[in-house]
Coordinates of C-alpha atoms in Angstrom, one line a residue:
X5 CA -383.6 -92.8 -150.0
X6 CA -383.5 -94.5 -146.6
X7 CA -380.4 -95.2 -144.9
X8 CA -380.5 -98.9 -145.9
X9 CA -380.9 -98.3 -149.6
X10 CA -377.6 -98.5 -151.5
X11 CA -376.9 -95.5 -153.9
X12 CA -377.5 -96.4 -157.6
X13 CA -376.1 -95.1 -160.9
X14 CA -379.3 -93.3 -161.5
X15 CA -379.3 -91.4 -158.2
X16 CA -375.5 -90.5 -158.7
X17 CA -376.8 -89.0 -162.2
X18 CA -379.6 -87.1 -160.8
X19 CA -377.2 -85.7 -158.3
X20 CA -374.5 -84.5 -160.9
X21 CA -377.3 -83.4 -163.4
X22 CA -375.9 -85.6 -166.0
X23 CA -377.0 -88.9 -167.7
X24 CA -376.8 -92.5 -166.4
X25 CA -374.5 -93.4 -169.2
X26 CA -372.0 -90.5 -168.4
X27 CA -371.7 -91.7 -165.0
X28 CA -371.0 -95.1 -165.8
X29 CA -368.3 -93.8 -168.1
X30 CA -366.6 -91.9 -165.4
X31 CA -367.0 -94.8 -162.8
X32 CA -365.3 -97.0 -165.0
X33 CA -362.5 -94.8 -166.0
X34 CA -363.2 -93.5 -169.3
X35 CA -360.9 -90.4 -170.1
X36 CA -363.5 -89.2 -172.7
X37 CA -365.7 -87.0 -170.3
X38 CA -364.9 -83.5 -169.7
X39 CA -363.1 -82.7 -166.5
X40 CA -365.8 -80.4 -165.1
X41 CA -368.3 -83.3 -165.7
X42 CA -366.0 -85.6 -164.3
X43 CA -365.7 -83.7 -161.2
X44 CA -369.3 -83.4 -161.0
X45 CA -370.0 -86.9 -160.9
X46 CA -367.0 -87.8 -158.6
X47 CA -368.5 -85.2 -156.0
X48 CA -371.9 -86.8 -156.2
X49 CA -370.4 -90.4 -155.8
X50 CA -368.7 -89.0 -152.8
X51 CA -371.6 -87.5 -151.3
X52 CA -374.0 -90.1 -151.8
X53 CA -371.7 -92.9 -150.7
X54 CA -371.8 -94.7 -154.1
X55 CA -369.9 -97.9 -154.5
X56 CA -369.8 -99.8 -158.2
X57 CA -371.3 -103.0 -158.6
X58 CA -368.4 -104.9 -159.4
X59 CA -370.1 -107.7 -161.4
X60 CA -371.8 -104.9 -163.6
X61 CA -368.6 -103.0 -163.9
X62 CA -366.7 -106.3 -165.2
X63 CA -369.3 -106.7 -167.7
X64 CA -368.4 -103.3 -169.1
X65 CA -364.7 -103.4 -169.0
X66 CA -364.3 -107.3 -169.1
X67 CA -361.7 -106.9 -166.3
X68 CA -362.1 -108.2 -162.7
X69 CA -359.2 -106.1 -160.9
X70 CA -358.3 -109.7 -159.4
X71 CA -355.0 -111.4 -160.3
X72 CA -354.2 -114.6 -159.1
X73 CA -351.0 -115.8 -157.5
X74 CA -350.5 -119.5 -158.1
X75 CA -348.3 -121.5 -155.7
X76 CA -347.9 -125.3 -157.1
X77 CA -347.4 -126.5 -153.6
X78 CA -349.6 -128.0 -151.2
X79 CA -351.3 -125.9 -148.4
X80 CA -349.0 -127.4 -145.6
X81 CA -345.9 -126.8 -147.6
X82 CA -346.9 -123.1 -148.1
X83 CA -347.9 -122.3 -144.5
X84 CA -345.3 -124.2 -142.9
X85 CA -342.6 -122.0 -144.9
X86 CA -342.5 -118.6 -142.8
X87 CA -339.6 -117.3 -145.0
X88 CA -339.6 -117.7 -149.0
X89 CA -343.6 -117.8 -149.7
X90 CA -344.4 -114.8 -147.1
X91 CA -341.7 -112.7 -148.8
X92 CA -343.0 -113.1 -152.5
X93 CA -346.9 -112.9 -151.4
X94 CA -345.5 -109.7 -149.5
X95 CA -343.9 -108.1 -152.7
X96 CA -346.7 -109.1 -155.0
X97 CA -349.4 -108.0 -152.3
X98 CA -347.8 -104.5 -151.8
X99 CA -347.7 -103.8 -155.4
X100 CA -351.3 -104.8 -156.3
X101 CA -352.5 -103.2 -153.4
X102 CA -350.9 -99.7 -154.5
X103 CA -352.8 -100.3 -158.0
X104 CA -356.1 -101.1 -156.4
X105 CA -356.1 -104.7 -157.5
X106 CA -357.2 -107.7 -155.6
X107 CA -354.5 -110.7 -155.0
X108 CA -356.1 -114.2 -155.1
X109 CA -353.8 -116.6 -153.6
X110 CA -354.5 -120.2 -154.9
X111 CA -352.4 -123.4 -154.5
X112 CA -352.0 -126.4 -156.6
X113 CA -350.4 -129.0 -154.7
X114 CA -352.5 -131.9 -156.1
X115 CA -354.0 -133.0 -159.5
X116 CA -357.5 -131.7 -158.1
X117 CA -355.9 -128.6 -157.2
X118 CA -354.4 -128.2 -160.6
X119 CA -357.3 -128.6 -162.5
X120 CA -359.4 -126.3 -160.0
X121 CA -357.0 -123.3 -160.9
X122 CA -357.0 -124.0 -164.5
X123 CA -360.9 -123.8 -164.2
X124 CA -360.9 -120.7 -162.4
X125 CA -358.4 -118.9 -164.4
X126 CA -360.1 -119.9 -167.8
X127 CA -363.4 -118.8 -166.6
X128 CA -362.2 -115.2 -166.5
X129 CA -362.5 -114.8 -162.6
X130 CA -359.2 -113.0 -162.6
X131 CA -357.4 -110.7 -165.2
X132 CA -353.9 -112.3 -165.0
X133 CA -352.0 -115.0 -163.4
X134 CA -348.6 -115.4 -161.8
X135 CA -346.7 -118.2 -160.9
X136 CA -344.1 -118.9 -158.3
X137 CA -342.3 -122.4 -157.1
X138 CA -342.8 -123.8 -160.4
X139 CA -341.7 -127.6 -160.3
X140 CA -340.8 -129.7 -163.5
X141 CA -342.1 -128.9 -167.1
X142 CA -345.5 -127.6 -165.6
X143 CA -347.6 -126.8 -168.8
X144 CA -350.2 -124.7 -167.3
X145 CA -348.4 -121.2 -167.6
X146 CA -348.3 -122.1 -171.4
X147 CA -351.6 -123.4 -171.5
X148 CA -353.0 -120.3 -169.9
X149 CA -351.1 -118.0 -172.3
X150 CA -352.5 -119.8 -175.3
X151 CA -356.3 -119.2 -174.0
X152 CA -355.1 -115.3 -174.0
X153 CA -354.6 -115.2 -170.2
X154 CA -351.8 -112.6 -169.3
X155 CA -349.3 -114.9 -167.4
X156 CA -345.8 -114.1 -165.9
X157 CA -343.7 -116.3 -163.7
X158 CA -341.0 -115.8 -161.0
X159 CA -338.3 -118.1 -161.9
X160 CA -337.5 -119.2 -165.5
X161 CA -340.3 -121.6 -166.6
X162 CA -338.7 -125.2 -167.7
X163 CA -341.4 -125.4 -170.3
X164 CA -343.6 -122.7 -171.7
X165 CA -345.4 -122.8 -175.2
X166 CA -345.9 -120.2 -175.9
X167 CA -343.0 -118.5 -174.1
X168 CA -344.1 -116.4 -171.1
X169 CA -342.2 -113.4 -169.4
X170 CA -340.3 -114.4 -166.1
X171 CA -338.8 -112.7 -163.4
X172 CA -335.6 -114.3 -161.9
X173 CA -332.4 -113.8 -159.9
X174 CA -328.7 -114.4 -160.8
X175 CA -328.3 -117.8 -159.7
X176 CA -325.2 -118.8 -161.6
X177 CA -323.5 -115.4 -160.4
X178 CA -324.4 -115.8 -156.8
X179 CA -323.1 -119.1 -156.6
X180 CA -319.7 -118.3 -158.4
X181 CA -319.1 -115.0 -155.8
X182 CA -319.9 -118.1 -152.7
X183 CA -317.2 -120.5 -154.4
X184 CA -314.7 -117.7 -155.4
X185 CA -314.8 -116.8 -151.5
X186 CA -314.3 -120.3 -150.3
X187 CA -311.4 -121.0 -153.3
X188 CA -309.6 -117.7 -152.4
X189 CA -309.5 -118.5 -148.6
X190 CA -307.7 -121.8 -149.5
X191 CA -310.7 -124.4 -149.4
X192 CA -310.0 -127.0 -151.5
X193 CA -312.6 -130.1 -150.9
X194 CA -315.8 -128.1 -151.4
X195 CA -319.1 -130.0 -151.2
X196 CA -322.6 -128.7 -152.0
X197 CA -326.2 -129.5 -150.8
X198 CA -328.2 -129.1 -154.2
X199 CA -331.7 -128.0 -154.2
X200 CA -334.4 -129.9 -156.1
X201 CA -333.5 -130.7 -159.9
X202 CA -337.2 -130.2 -160.8
X203 CA -336.8 -126.6 -160.0
X204 CA -335.1 -124.2 -162.0
X205 CA -333.2 -122.6 -158.9
X206 CA -332.0 -126.0 -157.8
X207 CA -330.8 -126.8 -161.4
X208 CA -329.1 -123.3 -162.1
X209 CA -327.2 -123.3 -158.6
X210 CA -326.0 -126.9 -159.2
X211 CA -324.7 -125.8 -162.7
X212 CA -323.2 -122.9 -161.3
X213 CA -321.3 -125.1 -158.7
X214 CA -320.1 -127.4 -161.2
X215 CA -318.8 -124.9 -163.6
X216 CA -317.0 -122.7 -161.1
X217 CA -315.4 -125.8 -159.6
X218 CA -314.4 -127.3 -163.1
X219 CA -312.7 -123.8 -163.8
X220 CA -310.7 -123.9 -160.6
X221 CA -309.6 -127.7 -161.3
X222 CA -311.4 -128.9 -158.0
X223 CA -313.5 -131.9 -157.9
X224 CA -317.4 -131.8 -157.0
X225 CA -319.0 -133.5 -154.2
X226 CA -322.9 -133.3 -154.1
X227 CA -325.7 -134.3 -152.1
X228 CA -329.1 -133.9 -152.8
X229 CA -331.8 -131.8 -150.8
X230 CA -335.1 -130.1 -151.1
X231 CA -334.6 -126.5 -149.6
X232 CA -335.7 -127.7 -146.3
X233 CA -333.5 -127.5 -143.0
X234 CA -334.4 -131.1 -142.3
X235 CA -332.8 -132.1 -145.7
X236 CA -329.7 -130.3 -145.1
X237 CA -329.0 -132.2 -142.0
X238 CA -329.5 -135.5 -143.9
X239 CA -327.5 -134.3 -146.8
X240 CA -324.4 -133.1 -144.7
X241 CA -324.4 -136.3 -142.8
X242 CA -323.9 -137.9 -146.1
X243 CA -321.4 -135.8 -147.4
X244 CA -319.2 -136.1 -144.4
X245 CA -319.6 -139.9 -144.8
X246 CA -318.5 -139.8 -148.4
X247 CA -315.5 -137.4 -147.7
X248 CA -314.7 -136.9 -144.1
X249 CA -311.7 -134.4 -145.2
X250 CA -314.2 -131.9 -146.8
X251 CA -313.4 -128.4 -145.7
X252 CA -316.5 -126.3 -147.2
X253 CA -320.1 -126.6 -148.3
X254 CA -322.3 -124.4 -150.2
X255 CA -325.9 -125.0 -149.6
X256 CA -328.5 -124.2 -152.3
X257 CA -330.8 -122.7 -149.8
X258 CA -330.3 -120.9 -146.1
X259 CA -332.7 -123.4 -144.4
X260 CA -330.5 -126.3 -145.9
X261 CA -327.4 -124.5 -144.6
X262 CA -328.7 -124.2 -141.3
X263 CA -329.1 -128.1 -141.2
X264 CA -325.8 -128.4 -142.3
X265 CA -324.5 -126.4 -139.5
X266 CA -326.6 -128.7 -137.1
X267 CA -325.0 -131.9 -138.7
X268 CA -321.6 -130.3 -138.4
X269 CA -322.1 -129.4 -134.8
X270 CA -323.3 -132.7 -134.0
X271 CA -320.2 -134.2 -135.8
X272 CA -317.7 -132.2 -133.7
X273 CA -316.9 -130.1 -136.5
X274 CA -316.0 -126.4 -136.0
X275 CA -317.4 -123.9 -138.3
X276 CA -315.5 -122.3 -140.2
X277 CA -312.3 -123.8 -138.7
X278 CA -312.9 -127.2 -139.8
X279 CA -315.6 -126.7 -142.4
X280 CA -316.9 -123.2 -144.1
X281 CA -320.5 -123.1 -144.7
X282 CA -322.3 -120.7 -147.3
X283 CA -326.0 -120.7 -148.0
X284 CA -328.2 -118.8 -150.4
X285 CA -331.2 -116.9 -149.8
X286 CA -330.1 -114.5 -146.8
X287 CA -333.2 -114.8 -144.6
X288 CA -333.2 -112.9 -141.5
X289 CA -332.8 -116.0 -139.6
X290 CA -329.5 -116.3 -140.9
X291 CA -328.1 -113.4 -139.0
X292 CA -328.8 -114.8 -136.0
X293 CA -327.4 -118.6 -136.7
X294 CA -324.6 -120.1 -134.9
X295 CA -322.1 -119.0 -136.3
X296 CA -323.9 -116.1 -138.3
X297 CA -324.7 -117.8 -141.9
X298 CA -322.5 -116.2 -144.9
X299 CA -324.7 -116.5 -147.7
X300 CA -326.0 -115.3 -151.2
X301 CA -328.5 -112.7 -151.0
X302 CA -331.6 -113.1 -153.3
X303 CA -334.4 -110.1 -153.6
X304 CA -337.4 -112.3 -153.0
X305 CA -339.8 -109.4 -152.1
X306 CA -338.8 -107.5 -154.9
X307 CA -338.9 -110.3 -157.1
X308 CA -342.6 -110.3 -156.1
X309 CA -342.7 -106.6 -156.9
X310 CA -341.3 -106.5 -160.5
X311 CA -343.3 -109.5 -161.2
X312 CA -346.6 -107.6 -160.1
X313 CA -345.3 -104.5 -162.4
X314 CA -345.0 -106.4 -165.1
X315 CA -348.3 -108.3 -165.0
X316 CA -350.1 -104.9 -164.6
X317 CA -348.4 -103.8 -167.8
X318 CA -349.4 -107.0 -169.4
X319 CA -353.2 -106.3 -168.6
X320 CA -352.8 -102.9 -169.6
X321 CA -351.6 -104.1 -173.0
X322 CA -348.1 -102.8 -172.8
X323 CA -346.5 -104.1 -176.0
X324 CA -343.0 -103.6 -174.6
X325 CA -342.8 -106.1 -172.0
X326 CA -339.2 -107.6 -171.2
X327 CA -339.4 -111.2 -171.6
X328 CA -336.8 -112.0 -169.1
X329 CA -335.9 -109.7 -166.1
X330 CA -332.8 -110.9 -164.0
X331 CA -332.3 -109.3 -160.6
X332 CA -328.7 -109.5 -159.2
X333 CA -327.7 -111.4 -156.1
X334 CA -325.2 -110.2 -153.5
X335 CA -322.9 -112.3 -151.3
X336 CA -323.3 -111.4 -147.4
X337 CA -320.1 -112.1 -145.6
X338 CA -320.6 -113.4 -141.9
X339 CA -318.6 -115.7 -139.8
X340 CA -319.6 -119.0 -141.2
X341 CA -317.0 -118.6 -143.9

């Protein structure tokens, strides 16, 4: 064998003194081969530098060892966000790497992208599909699940037929903790900058805001945002125009809270003396805002890790998958409230 030749299954079999079929079973993870024979095959594999042919292995195992993470966003939206998406990708990626699986990152921010993702998954190029940042009643998770593809979502899907498992955070509990802090500190005109209402995170945080203020007998004041800093600036200016006497604002994301801080500073309002501000995320930048931001911490990277672990269990055929895992949130108190 020359140095240019790639070691074959037959060469491993000759070195180990076993049949080609036995080598194939060992390489593909079979547990029915005796330990001594398995050790001999693995030793031959290492000595020869044999690397399994992935395409051939897939024909045997019917698995690709690849798992897709679908982000229903444009590439510009994903790569201009250096906070949420990197955290979820880092969490998913670390868990899959530990399991020796390949992460396939795909974006579906257009109709063409949506259909490309569907074709790719249905063609069997991945063993399972994870979704993050779902908008509206997206039918794709349910469609893929009906085709027998393992599916799991980050965030409760608004529509999935059949239902698919998901990992989410305690939005309502986090909002209640934030508003309780404002109310107990004497704030009575508490506004909110709501997130997108075609996303479960935006919906549940707004619902939690209304329910908490209703229990406290306080009025609501809402401006819409889209989780970006720019929308926080615009929404905060609108809120000040609607109610110049407001004394607190809960923003449904840290970036919108940062925008609110800028708008309040531009309007000559002191934080927290005149207006208290609380966000939701606890991105690292919130420690260094002026003033440092009080916020609700959600475990984004951990949600990615849990989602990946659940996906690996689905692929393995585990019948006891939790249909919903809700991770706790935590109020982080700093100087803005």
